Amino acid sequence: MCSESSHPLELCAHREDAVLSTMQDVPLTVTRILNHGTTIHGSSHVTTWTGESEPHRRSYREIGERAAQLAHALRGDLGVTGDERVATLMWNNAEHVEAYYAIPCMGAVLHTLNLRLPVEQLVFIVNHAADRVVIVNGSLLPLLAPLLPHLPTVEHVVVSGPGDRSVLDGAAARVHDYEELLAGKPTTYDWPELDERSAAAMCYTSGTTGDPKGVVYSHRSIYLHSMQVNMAESMGVTDADTSLVVVPQFHVNAWGLPHAVLMTGVNMLMPDRFLQPGPLAEMIETERPTHAAAVPTIWQGLLAELTAKPRDVSSLTQVTIGGAACPPSLMEAFDALGMRVCHAWGMTETSPLGTVARPPAHAVGTDAEFGYRLTQGRFPAGVEARLRGPGGEFLPWDGESAGELEVRGPWIAGAYYGGAAGEPLRPADKFSEDGWLKTGDVGVIGPDGFLTLTDRAKDVIKSGGEWISSVELENALMAHPEVAEAAVVAVPDEKWGERPLATVVLKDGATADYPALKEFLAGRIARWQLPERWAAVPSVPKTSVGKFDKKVIRRQYADGELQVTEVR
Amino acid sequence: MCSESSHPLELCAHREDAVLSTMQDVPLTVTRILNHGTTIHGSSHVTTWTGESEPHRRSYREIGERAAQLAHALRGDLGVTGDERVATLMWNNAEHVEAYYAIPCMGAVLHTLNLRLPVEQLVFIVNHAADRVVIVNGSLLPLLAPLLPHLPTVEHVVVSGPGDRSVLDGAAARVHDYEELLAGKPTTYDWPELDERSAAAMCYTSGTTGDPKGVVYSHRSIYLHSMQVNMAESMGVTDADTSLVVVPQFHVNAWGLPHAVLMTGVNMLMPDRFLQPGPLAEMIETERPTHAAAVPTIWQGLLAELTAKPRDVSSLTQVTIGGAACPPSLMEAFDALGMRVCHAWGMTETSPLGTVARPPAHAVGTDAEFGYRLTQGRFPAGVEARLRGPGGEFLPWDGESAGELEVRGPWIAGAYYGGAAGEPLRPADKFSEDGWLKTGDVGVIGPDGFLTLTDRAKDVIKSGGEWISSVELENALMAHPEVAEAAVVAVPDEKWGERPLATVVLKDGATADYPALKEFLAGRIARWQLPERWAAVPSVPKTSVGKFDKKVIRRQYADGELQVTEVR
C-alpha cells in the first residue's frame, strides 16, 4: 500500500506485488456498542434516581428494546430521516440513554442541549443545528416552553417523565408523550450499517466569547474514545463496576461514560435532577457505586454533606474529577474517606478524554505521588500533544517551558460545525495550520508526558516574546497577609507589547503599599515578570460561574476606570 | 452522511444540509504506538533473559532510537522499500521488538517465521511471501542455513546475537551483523504517515491440511487490538505491570502483547531461547513479572518445576492461558499458588483476541465462578459472533445449541494472502458468503456471551442434519474403568450421511465388550448419538504435537485396516 502522502513516489512505483491487509473492513460505530452492550451485557442495568423510596431500574436488554422502539417512533411517527438533528433537553436518566443510542444508530444526529446555558444561547444553538425534534424531560418544560416560539425548525416535542404539559398549550410544534410514542412499537430495529466517519452526536461549547460553536462527534470518534475510557490506564471499569454519572449527559456526552460503560457492561447510576449533596450521598449509600465522575463543585458539596452527616460511602473507591482543577485539600479529604480521586483533563473538543492523572508506577508510594495526582495527567496513545511558545515555536517537554497546548487524535476536533449547508469552520485561533486543536490552555509537560496547566492562553501576558503567567502572579499575591484577592491581566505596553497589571482587593484595614507588595513578589517570581502597574479595587469582577472576569478588568483599564499606580 | 449501503436512498436525497463530523482524521497506525510508547513511556523497558547472571535491559526510549536505526539500515543499506517483506526468525527479545516497530513503521511488512514449523513449510512460507530480508538470531542459524539455497527471494540475512556465522559461508544472500548495521545510524527517522488499512505484519497459519495460509494484519487492526488488550475487561495491564511474554513473537504477534504493552508503558520480560521450566521459574523469581502469557504446556512444565523446587512467584498474579484449553487441575494448582489463570481464545486469523474468560460480576465468589473461568470466555465489543448449525442455519445463544463459530470484527481476517501479485484468497470453507470468518471451532454460547468450544468442525459427526460431538463421546468413553484412550471419528453412512466410529484402547487385561461399552455410554449420551461401529486399537494415532490424528483413523477405516464390529 503506497497511499502515504509523505512517502517518496519511487517506493511505490517499482513493485507490483503490493501486500494488502487481509483484515475485515468493519466500521467502528455506536451501533456496535449498542448491539454488544444490550445482548452480551443485557443483564447489566441503568438505575435512575427518582427521589422516592425506590429508584427505577432498567436492564441493558430493555434499553436496547426501547431504543429500537424510539427509533421506530422517530422514523415512522415523526419522519426523522438521514442525518437530521434530534435534540435532547434532559437530565441523566434511562430515557436519555435510550436517546443516546436510538438517534445515532438510526443514522440521525443526537444534539444534547445544555440546560444551564443562558436562554439566548440555547435559542442560537437549536437554530444553528436546525433541530427538528426535541426530547425533553417534563421537569424541564418551564425552561423549554418560552423558547419554542423562537425555534422555527422544531416540529416535534417529545415529553418524558412527570411535569406539567399544559405549558406547551398553543405551541406550533406537535407535542408527544415519550411512553405513548414507544408503546407497541417493535422491540428490534434493522439498524443501518453506517460509515464510521458519519456524524453521530453534537455538542456546543459554551465559550465565554462569541457564539457557541458546535463539535460534531463521529461514530468512529465515540467508539475509540469508549475503548480508551475502558483501558486500565484510564477509568478501567468492568462489569463489576457501577458508575455514578453525575457529569451531565448534555456536557460532552457525560464525558463519554454512557457509551463506554455499555461497551463493557458497567452498570450506570443516574441522578436525574437530584444533583444536590443530600440525594447524592443517599444514592451512594444505597446503590453502592464503585466509580463516579463529576466536576469539583459537586464533590465540594458532597464533602460538606458527608462531614455534616456521615454516610457509608465505602463502595465508592474511584472518583474521576475533571472540568476544573481539583483543590489539593479536596483530594486529601476524599482520600481520607477512601474515595480515591483521579484527575482528568479534557474539553468539548476532545470528547473529552485528553489526560488522566494516574501517577506513574515509579512514583506510587513515594513523596512524588501526590504531586503527579495534582497534575492534569498523562496523555494516552490516542492523544498526541505539543507545546508552542509565544512565537509559535515548539517547546521541549522539560517540565519548565510553558506554552499553549495543541493536541491531535482520532477523538479530537479539527473544525467546528458550520451550520446547515455550511462548510466546517476552522478559525485560526482554534486550529493550527496543520490541523491540530489549539486548546487555549497554557502549561508545561514533563519528560514523562504529565501535563500541568497554569493559565488560559488568553490570560497569559505576552511580554517581549516571553510569557508571564497571570495565575502564578495571582497566587503569589494572594499569599500576602494583607491581600484578600488579586487578579492580574495583560495591558498594552509600548516597549514590551504587553505587561501585567495587578489589581488587588485588600483586607479590611489594610492600605495599599504597592512597593512593598512588589518586593514581596520579588522573593517568589522572576524580577522581569513583576508588575509595574498596580490598582486597588473593592472586588474582582466575576463571571456567572464565579471565575475572574478578566475581560471586564481589561475594559476598565482601557476606559480609564481604574486608579493605576506605577511602581518602577 | 448517507453512505450506509442498507439505507433507503430517499433518506439521503431530500436534504442538502448533511452534518459532517468535525473530528480530525488521524490514522490508527503502529507508528502512533511507537512514538507514544518510546517517549511518554520512554523509561519503561524490555528485559531480555540471557541465561547469565545479568539479564539485558533496554529502555523503550532506546528501543525507539534503535528502531529508527534499523529502519535507516533496512532502507539505506539493504534497499528495503514500499511494502516489501522483512522476515524475522527470532526468539522473544529486545531486537525482535525493534524489528516489530521499524519494519511496519517504515511502510514495509513484518513477516514473523515460526521456527517450530517443518522445514518444507518454512521454505514454502518464505517463498510465498517473497521475503527479501531475514533477520535471524545467531542461535537459529543452524535452522536457517540449510534452507537458504531454497529461498531465492532472500537477498539479505541480518544476524543478531551470538551464534556461529560460519554456517552461512557460501550463501548467495549477503550477510550482515545486526549491531554493525545499526551502528552510527541516526536515532530518529522521519516515519511516513501511513494509511491505517495498509499492511503492517503477516503471519502464516500452520494448518494441518493444505499449505500454510498467510494472514496480513493492518496498522488499524493492530492498533485496535492493542486497545482491546489494554481494556480492563481483557488483560487490563498498566505501566505498573511487567508482562512475561512466553508466547513466541512468531505466534500471532505474541498474542499482540509487544504492541499492547508499548501502548501503555507496561514493561516486557522476554525469555529469548530460555523457555525451559527452570529458567522461567528463575526469571519470575528475580524479575518479578505481574502478568504472563503462554500455552498450557508451558504452564504444566512450570508447575512441575515449582512443585519440585519452590520459588517465590508471588509477583505473578495474572496468567493468560490460550492456544489450547487449560485443564481444570492446572487452573486449580495455579490458583493455589496465587497465580490467577485467565483463559482466552483466539486464532492467527483473530489477531488473536477472540474471547477472555473473566467471570461475570454476578458469578464472582459463587459456585458458578470456576465454570465460567473454564469456558473460552466472553466476546468483547470488537468481536461479533454467531453460531451456525449443520445446514448453515443460525443457532440461539442458549448454552445448548452447538454450531460452528463464525466471527466478525476489525481485527478478524476476511481473507488469506494470495501471494505476490495474487488476489486475496477467500476459500468458502474459511469465510462465509457475507465475509465472516468460519473459525472451524464448534461449541455453544450462553445467553451472556460466554463461549464453550467442544470440537473442531472437521471432527464433528454430521448425522442426519444434526451434529454429534466426537469429544463428548470420547470423554464419556474414557470415563469407563477399562478404557485407556478413545478416539471417535465420522465415517460415511448410507442412511445418515455420517455416523460415529468409536476406536478404543483397552487397559491391560481388559477384553472388548462393545455392547457393554455402548450401554455405559447410554447413561450419559443421547441414544441416537451412540456409535454402531466399534474397533479396539493398540494405540490412538497422534500428530507431532500429541493431538489425536483423526485423519489417520479415517484413512485406516477407509482402507479396511481396522477390525470393525457393528453393535446395533
Tab-separated table of C-alpha atoms in Angstrom, chain A residues 118-500:
chain	number	residue	atom	x	y	z
A	118	PRO	CA	-28.398	31.407	29.030
A	119	VAL	CA	-31.634	31.152	27.061
A	120	GLU	CA	-30.326	33.310	24.199
A	121	GLN	CA	-27.522	30.787	23.693
A	122	LEU	CA	-29.979	27.877	23.793
A	123	VAL	CA	-32.058	29.551	21.096
A	124	PHE	CA	-28.969	30.222	18.991
A	125	ILE	CA	-27.817	26.615	19.291
A	126	VAL	CA	-31.115	24.963	18.397
A	127	ASN	CA	-31.489	27.217	15.368
A	128	HIS	CA	-27.868	26.771	14.305
A	129	ALA	CA	-28.196	22.988	14.448
A	130	ALA	CA	-31.672	23.178	12.873
A	131	ASP	CA	-33.005	20.625	15.354
A	132	ARG	CA	-36.209	19.065	14.088
A	133	VAL	CA	-37.234	17.242	17.245
A	134	VAL	CA	-36.623	17.985	20.924
A	135	ILE	CA	-36.951	15.238	23.528
A	136	VAL	CA	-37.449	16.941	26.876
A	137	ASN	CA	-37.904	15.882	30.457
A	138	GLY	CA	-41.242	17.032	31.852
A	139	SER	CA	-39.415	18.775	34.686
A	140	LEU	CA	-37.670	20.999	32.131
A	141	LEU	CA	-40.778	22.150	30.276
A	142	PRO	CA	-40.795	25.504	32.085
A	143	LEU	CA	-37.390	26.142	30.509
A	144	LEU	CA	-38.340	24.972	27.014
A	145	ALA	CA	-41.855	26.370	26.632
A	146	PRO	CA	-40.983	30.084	26.427
A	147	LEU	CA	-38.202	29.332	23.916
A	148	LEU	CA	-40.357	27.373	21.482
A	149	PRO	CA	-41.755	30.403	19.581
A	150	HIS	CA	-38.126	31.239	18.723
A	151	LEU	CA	-37.305	27.736	17.446
A	152	PRO	CA	-38.869	27.527	13.980
A	153	THR	CA	-37.109	24.300	12.945
A	154	VAL	CA	-38.530	22.324	15.867
A	155	GLU	CA	-41.556	20.416	14.533
A	156	HIS	CA	-41.948	17.908	17.363
A	157	VAL	CA	-41.572	17.983	21.128
A	158	VAL	CA	-41.436	14.619	22.892
A	159	VAL	CA	-42.019	14.814	26.644
A	160	SER	CA	-40.595	12.195	29.003
A	161	GLY	CA	-41.423	11.877	32.676
A	162	PRO	CA	-43.507	13.924	35.099
A	163	GLY	CA	-44.182	17.616	34.507
A	164	ASP	CA	-46.985	19.970	33.650
A	165	ARG	CA	-47.601	19.582	29.885
A	166	SER	CA	-50.069	22.464	29.824
A	167	VAL	CA	-47.225	24.967	29.466
A	168	LEU	CA	-46.948	23.718	25.866
A	169	ASP	CA	-50.549	24.589	25.045
A	170	GLY	CA	-50.627	26.669	21.910
A	171	ALA	CA	-47.155	25.679	20.742
A	172	ALA	CA	-46.694	25.403	16.980
A	173	ALA	CA	-44.728	22.180	17.372
A	174	ARG	CA	-46.598	18.915	17.788
A	175	VAL	CA	-46.351	17.517	21.296
A	176	HIS	CA	-45.946	13.797	22.033
A	177	ASP	CA	-45.606	11.680	25.121
A	178	TYR	CA	-42.434	9.601	25.117
A	179	GLU	CA	-44.013	6.453	26.532
A	180	GLU	CA	-47.058	6.694	24.258
A	181	LEU	CA	-44.789	7.006	21.238
A	182	LEU	CA	-42.864	3.882	22.202
A	183	ALA	CA	-45.882	1.784	23.178
A	184	GLY	CA	-46.497	-1.117	20.833
A	185	LYS	CA	-43.523	-0.412	18.561
A	186	PRO	CA	-41.329	-3.367	17.557
A	187	THR	CA	-38.503	-4.036	20.002
A	188	THR	CA	-35.958	-4.643	17.280
A	189	TYR	CA	-34.794	-2.316	14.536
A	190	ASP	CA	-32.873	-3.057	11.369
A	191	TRP	CA	-30.076	-0.607	12.175
A	192	PRO	CA	-28.303	0.587	9.025
A	193	GLU	CA	-24.612	-0.173	8.546
A	194	LEU	CA	-23.149	3.338	8.861
A	195	ASP	CA	-19.908	4.858	7.704
A	196	GLU	CA	-17.735	5.161	10.805
A	197	ARG	CA	-16.887	8.757	9.893
A	198	SER	CA	-20.508	9.849	9.736
A	199	ALA	CA	-21.878	12.235	12.344
A	200	ALA	CA	-23.297	10.650	15.497
A	201	ALA	CA	-23.689	13.406	18.066
A	202	MET	CA	-23.071	17.091	18.550
A	203	CYS	CA	-22.367	19.347	21.452
A	204	TYR	CA	-21.843	23.108	21.540
A	205	THR	CA	-19.089	24.736	23.530
A	206	SER	CA	-20.271	27.397	25.933
A	207	GLY	CA	-17.443	29.749	25.088
A	208	THR	CA	-17.335	32.985	27.045
A	209	THR	CA	-16.547	34.907	23.860
A	210	GLY	CA	-18.521	34.821	20.646
A	211	ASP	CA	-21.304	32.458	19.697
A	212	PRO	CA	-21.288	28.846	20.901
A	213	LYS	CA	-19.512	26.528	18.486
A	214	GLY	CA	-20.685	23.051	17.542
A	215	VAL	CA	-18.480	19.981	17.808
A	216	VAL	CA	-19.738	17.006	15.809
A	217	TYR	CA	-18.592	13.614	17.054
A	218	SER	CA	-18.377	10.754	14.582
A	219	HIS	CA	-19.269	7.127	15.223
A	220	ARG	CA	-15.567	6.377	14.965
A	221	SER	CA	-14.512	9.005	17.491
A	222	ILE	CA	-17.101	7.829	20.018
A	223	TYR	CA	-16.117	4.184	19.575
A	224	LEU	CA	-12.398	4.823	20.007
A	225	HIS	CA	-12.961	7.163	22.933
A	226	SER	CA	-15.061	4.490	24.629
A	227	MET	CA	-12.243	1.968	24.268
A	228	GLN	CA	-9.813	4.460	25.790
A	229	VAL	CA	-12.079	5.153	28.767
A	230	ASN	CA	-12.191	1.407	29.423
A	231	MET	CA	-8.446	0.958	29.230
A	232	ALA	CA	-6.874	0.177	32.591
A	233	GLU	CA	-4.706	3.300	32.373
A	234	SER	CA	-7.865	5.478	32.135
A	235	MET	CA	-11.067	4.604	34.064
A	236	GLY	CA	-10.530	0.872	33.663
A	237	VAL	CA	-14.064	-0.086	34.616
A	238	THR	CA	-15.629	-3.539	34.070
A	239	ASP	CA	-18.987	-5.201	34.599
A	240	ALA	CA	-18.123	-5.491	38.281
A	241	ASP	CA	-18.445	-1.695	38.493
A	242	THR	CA	-21.344	0.694	38.857
A	243	SER	CA	-20.627	4.189	37.627
A	244	LEU	CA	-22.405	7.159	39.182
A	245	VAL	CA	-22.617	9.529	36.230
A	246	VAL	CA	-23.058	12.950	37.838
A	247	VAL	CA	-21.475	14.845	34.971
A	248	PRO	CA	-24.466	15.767	32.812
A	249	GLN	CA	-25.243	13.927	29.601
A	250	PHE	CA	-25.503	17.358	27.973
A	251	HIS	CA	-21.889	18.060	28.911
A	252	VAL	CA	-19.511	16.387	26.385
A	253	ASN	CA	-21.650	13.228	26.365
A	254	ALA	CA	-21.222	12.878	30.133
A	255	TRP	CA	-17.502	12.532	29.436
A	256	GLY	CA	-18.306	9.614	27.152
A	257	LEU	CA	-19.436	7.382	30.006
A	258	PRO	CA	-22.840	6.259	28.664
A	259	HIS	CA	-21.018	4.924	25.595
A	260	ALA	CA	-18.031	3.484	27.428
A	261	VAL	CA	-19.944	1.657	30.112
A	262	LEU	CA	-22.414	-0.011	27.742
A	263	MET	CA	-19.402	-1.302	25.809
A	264	THR	CA	-18.226	-3.339	28.793
A	265	GLY	CA	-21.399	-3.882	30.809
A	266	VAL	CA	-20.643	-1.452	33.627
A	267	ASN	CA	-23.868	-0.505	35.426
A	268	MET	CA	-24.951	3.155	35.308
A	269	LEU	CA	-26.377	5.056	38.250
A	270	MET	CA	-28.136	8.185	37.003
A	271	PRO	CA	-29.111	11.009	39.386
A	272	ASP	CA	-31.747	12.587	37.122
A	273	ARG	CA	-32.413	16.059	38.582
A	274	PHE	CA	-31.301	15.117	42.103
A	275	LEU	CA	-27.860	16.702	41.996
A	276	GLN	CA	-27.913	18.173	45.495
A	277	PRO	CA	-25.414	16.809	48.057
A	278	GLY	CA	-28.111	15.114	50.158
A	279	PRO	CA	-29.579	12.913	47.414
A	280	LEU	CA	-26.096	12.187	46.023
A	281	ALA	CA	-24.930	10.954	49.423
A	282	GLU	CA	-28.070	8.887	49.754
A	283	MET	CA	-27.722	7.248	46.340
A	284	ILE	CA	-24.080	6.411	47.042
A	285	GLU	CA	-25.028	4.794	50.336
A	286	THR	CA	-27.946	2.788	48.986
A	287	GLU	CA	-26.872	1.953	45.413
A	288	ARG	CA	-23.185	1.478	46.228
A	289	PRO	CA	-21.498	2.717	43.040
A	290	THR	CA	-17.785	1.927	42.697
A	291	HIS	CA	-16.952	4.799	40.359
A	292	ALA	CA	-18.231	8.342	39.971
A	293	ALA	CA	-17.499	11.295	37.730
A	294	ALA	CA	-18.213	14.992	38.272
A	295	VAL	CA	-16.711	18.465	38.491
A	296	PRO	CA	-15.049	19.662	41.744
A	297	THR	CA	-18.028	21.802	42.805
A	298	ILE	CA	-20.188	18.692	43.131
A	299	TRP	CA	-17.581	16.973	45.262
A	300	GLN	CA	-17.079	20.018	47.483
A	301	GLY	CA	-20.798	19.919	48.201
A	302	LEU	CA	-20.750	16.194	48.857
A	303	LEU	CA	-17.802	16.546	51.206
A	304	ALA	CA	-19.654	19.151	53.274
A	305	GLU	CA	-22.701	16.897	53.340
A	306	LEU	CA	-20.690	13.859	54.471
A	307	THR	CA	-18.963	15.920	57.136
A	308	ALA	CA	-22.283	17.121	58.481
A	309	LYS	CA	-23.994	13.750	58.170
A	310	PRO	CA	-21.667	10.768	57.697
A	311	ARG	CA	-22.875	8.008	55.354
A	312	ASP	CA	-21.443	4.654	54.300
A	313	VAL	CA	-19.663	5.572	51.066
A	314	SER	CA	-17.203	2.685	51.228
A	315	SER	CA	-18.254	1.264	47.859
A	316	LEU	CA	-17.004	4.333	46.010
A	317	THR	CA	-13.296	3.805	45.519
A	318	GLN	CA	-12.659	5.669	42.268
A	319	VAL	CA	-13.714	9.279	41.709
A	320	THR	CA	-12.938	10.965	38.414
A	321	ILE	CA	-12.678	14.729	38.667
A	322	GLY	CA	-12.482	16.974	35.645
A	323	GLY	CA	-13.827	20.194	34.266
A	324	ALA	CA	-11.654	22.251	36.603
A	325	ALA	CA	-8.594	21.645	38.740
A	326	CYS	CA	-9.273	19.731	41.939
A	327	PRO	CA	-8.106	21.631	45.041
A	328	PRO	CA	-5.470	19.585	46.923
A	329	SER	CA	-7.494	19.869	50.106
A	330	LEU	CA	-10.473	18.228	48.416
A	331	MET	CA	-8.296	15.433	47.102
A	332	GLU	CA	-6.863	14.793	50.559
A	333	ALA	CA	-10.285	14.849	52.183
A	334	PHE	CA	-11.630	12.349	49.665
A	335	ASP	CA	-8.581	10.124	50.052
A	336	ALA	CA	-9.255	10.074	53.785
A	337	LEU	CA	-12.777	8.828	53.077
A	338	GLY	CA	-11.415	6.031	50.888
A	339	MET	CA	-12.631	7.708	47.705
A	340	ARG	CA	-9.548	7.847	45.559
A	341	VAL	CA	-9.627	10.909	43.330
A	342	CYS	CA	-8.269	10.709	39.809
A	343	HIS	CA	-7.815	13.975	37.960
A	344	ALA	CA	-8.593	14.133	34.267
A	345	TRP	CA	-8.447	16.926	31.729
A	346	GLY	CA	-10.400	17.461	28.548
A	347	MET	CA	-12.672	19.767	26.592
A	348	THR	CA	-15.794	19.533	24.483
A	349	GLU	CA	-13.384	19.478	21.549
A	350	THR	CA	-11.526	16.419	22.933
A	351	SER	CA	-14.533	14.100	23.514
A	352	PRO	CA	-13.276	14.849	26.315
A	353	LEU	CA	-10.544	12.464	27.428
A	354	GLY	CA	-7.250	14.319	26.984
A	355	THR	CA	-5.236	13.269	30.019
A	356	VAL	CA	-5.727	11.132	33.131
A	357	ALA	CA	-3.594	11.657	36.233
A	358	ARG	CA	-2.787	8.151	37.325
A	359	PRO	CA	0.661	8.502	38.884
A	360	PRO	CA	3.420	6.596	37.105
A	361	ALA	CA	4.412	3.283	38.668
A	362	HIS	CA	7.753	4.604	39.916
A	363	ALA	CA	6.043	7.366	41.939
A	364	VAL	CA	3.421	5.223	43.638
A	365	GLY	CA	4.049	5.107	47.363
A	366	THR	CA	6.633	7.894	47.238
A	367	ASP	CA	6.512	11.597	48.134
A	368	ALA	CA	6.160	12.358	44.418
A	369	GLU	CA	2.836	10.541	44.079
A	370	PHE	CA	0.561	13.311	45.282
A	371	GLY	CA	2.254	15.817	43.007
A	372	TYR	CA	1.575	13.641	39.981
A	373	ARG	CA	-2.057	13.308	41.024
A	374	LEU	CA	-2.407	17.094	41.107
A	375	THR	CA	-1.223	17.446	37.513
A	376	GLN	CA	-3.807	17.323	34.755
A	377	GLY	CA	-2.397	13.898	33.926
A	378	ARG	CA	-0.728	11.907	31.216
A	379	PHE	CA	-1.704	11.641	27.557
A	380	PRO	CA	-2.833	8.256	26.256
A	381	ALA	CA	-1.567	6.960	22.906
A	382	GLY	CA	-4.648	8.338	21.160
A	383	VAL	CA	-3.809	11.930	22.064
A	384	GLU	CA	-0.670	13.495	20.617
A	385	ALA	CA	0.429	16.711	22.289
A	386	ARG	CA	2.792	19.595	21.666
A	387	LEU	CA	3.517	22.936	23.327
A	388	ARG	CA	4.007	26.154	21.413
A	389	GLY	CA	5.585	29.313	22.693
A	390	PRO	CA	4.582	32.935	22.096
A	391	GLY	CA	6.172	32.931	18.626
A	392	GLY	CA	4.625	29.621	17.613
A	393	GLU	CA	7.868	27.748	18.266
A	394	PHE	CA	7.725	24.184	19.617
A	395	LEU	CA	8.827	23.856	23.222
A	396	PRO	CA	10.567	20.948	24.961
A	397	TRP	CA	8.859	18.676	27.477
A	398	ASP	CA	11.119	19.684	30.322
A	399	GLY	CA	8.502	20.489	32.926
A	400	GLU	CA	9.549	24.158	32.766
A	401	SER	CA	8.865	25.571	29.305
A	402	ALA	CA	5.328	26.918	29.293
A	403	GLY	CA	3.404	27.038	26.067
A	404	GLU	CA	-0.039	26.665	24.614
A	405	LEU	CA	-1.118	23.058	24.424
A	406	GLU	CA	-2.058	21.711	20.998
A	407	VAL	CA	-3.466	18.204	20.554
A	408	ARG	CA	-4.171	15.773	17.744
A	409	GLY	CA	-6.008	12.489	17.662
A	410	PRO	CA	-8.937	10.485	16.357
A	411	TRP	CA	-11.328	11.841	19.005
A	412	ILE	CA	-10.117	15.460	18.803
A	413	ALA	CA	-11.996	18.119	16.842
A	414	GLY	CA	-10.359	19.538	13.729
A	415	ALA	CA	-13.140	22.032	12.980
A	416	TYR	CA	-16.466	23.418	14.197
A	417	TYR	CA	-19.859	22.798	12.696
A	418	GLY	CA	-20.642	25.433	10.085
A	419	GLY	CA	-24.403	25.208	10.365
A	420	ALA	CA	-26.906	23.786	7.915
A	421	ALA	CA	-25.353	23.667	4.428
A	422	GLY	CA	-22.264	25.454	5.728
A	423	GLU	CA	-18.654	24.361	5.427
A	424	PRO	CA	-16.924	23.376	8.688
A	425	LEU	CA	-15.283	26.340	10.418
A	426	ARG	CA	-11.573	26.326	11.175
A	427	PRO	CA	-10.811	29.613	12.924
A	428	ALA	CA	-7.058	30.234	13.067
A	429	ASP	CA	-7.131	30.893	16.800
A	430	LYS	CA	-8.612	27.438	17.391
A	431	PHE	CA	-6.872	25.196	14.851
A	432	SER	CA	-3.243	25.262	13.794
A	433	GLU	CA	-2.123	25.433	10.186
A	434	ASP	CA	-1.658	21.631	10.149
A	435	GLY	CA	-4.984	20.837	11.768
A	436	TRP	CA	-4.097	20.406	15.428
A	437	LEU	CA	-6.523	21.752	18.029
A	438	LYS	CA	-5.279	24.816	19.895
A	439	THR	CA	-6.649	24.138	23.349
A	440	GLY	CA	-6.318	27.698	24.659
A	441	ASP	CA	-4.670	26.208	27.730
A	442	VAL	CA	-1.140	27.127	28.739
A	443	GLY	CA	1.064	24.832	30.739
A	444	VAL	CA	4.105	22.617	30.900
A	445	ILE	CA	4.679	18.944	30.075
A	446	GLY	CA	7.186	16.815	31.942
A	447	PRO	CA	9.545	14.350	30.236
A	448	ASP	CA	7.156	11.524	31.127
A	449	GLY	CA	4.174	13.198	29.463
A	450	PHE	CA	2.395	14.648	32.501
A	451	LEU	CA	0.626	17.910	31.779
A	452	THR	CA	0.359	20.764	34.260
A	453	LEU	CA	-1.853	23.635	33.165
A	454	THR	CA	-1.238	27.077	34.551
A	455	ASP	CA	-3.270	29.589	32.534
A	456	ARG	CA	-5.752	30.090	29.806
A	457	ALA	CA	-3.850	31.375	26.769
A	458	LYS	CA	-5.990	34.497	26.664
A	459	ASP	CA	-4.955	35.369	30.236
A	460	VAL	CA	-1.212	34.964	29.716
A	461	ILE	CA	0.847	38.170	29.470
A	462	LYS	CA	2.986	38.216	26.318
A	463	SER	CA	5.939	40.357	27.307
A	464	GLY	CA	8.839	40.800	24.896
A	465	GLY	CA	8.429	37.350	23.303
A	466	GLU	CA	8.126	35.603	26.667
A	467	TRP	CA	5.060	34.551	28.595
A	468	ILE	CA	4.198	35.618	32.089
A	469	SER	CA	1.659	33.525	33.968
A	470	SER	CA	-1.151	35.613	35.424
A	471	VAL	CA	-2.161	32.742	37.689
A	472	GLU	CA	1.298	32.439	39.175
A	473	LEU	CA	1.357	36.153	39.991
A	474	GLU	CA	-2.135	35.967	41.481
A	475	ASN	CA	-1.292	33.008	43.690
A	476	ALA	CA	1.872	34.721	44.919
A	477	LEU	CA	-0.018	37.955	45.644
A	478	MET	CA	-2.804	36.161	47.479
A	479	ALA	CA	-0.190	34.627	49.788
A	480	HIS	CA	0.421	38.138	51.181
A	481	PRO	CA	-1.316	38.550	54.546
A	482	GLU	CA	-2.985	41.849	53.587
A	483	VAL	CA	-4.341	40.704	50.194
A	484	ALA	CA	-7.809	39.171	50.051
A	485	GLU	CA	-7.960	38.651	46.291
A	486	ALA	CA	-5.797	39.536	43.321
A	487	ALA	CA	-6.373	39.444	39.571
A	488	VAL	CA	-3.600	40.054	37.062
A	489	VAL	CA	-4.321	40.925	33.429
A	490	ALA	CA	-2.276	41.878	30.394
A	491	VAL	CA	-2.319	45.531	29.357
A	492	PRO	CA	-0.697	47.060	26.272
A	493	ASP	CA	2.873	48.287	26.673
A	494	GLU	CA	4.772	50.247	24.061
A	495	LYS	CA	8.121	48.628	24.704
A	496	TRP	CA	7.208	45.033	25.636
A	497	GLY	CA	3.938	44.523	23.779
A	498	GLU	CA	2.147	43.563	26.979
A	499	ARG	CA	2.885	43.925	30.671
A	500	PRO	CA	0.992	42.704	33.738
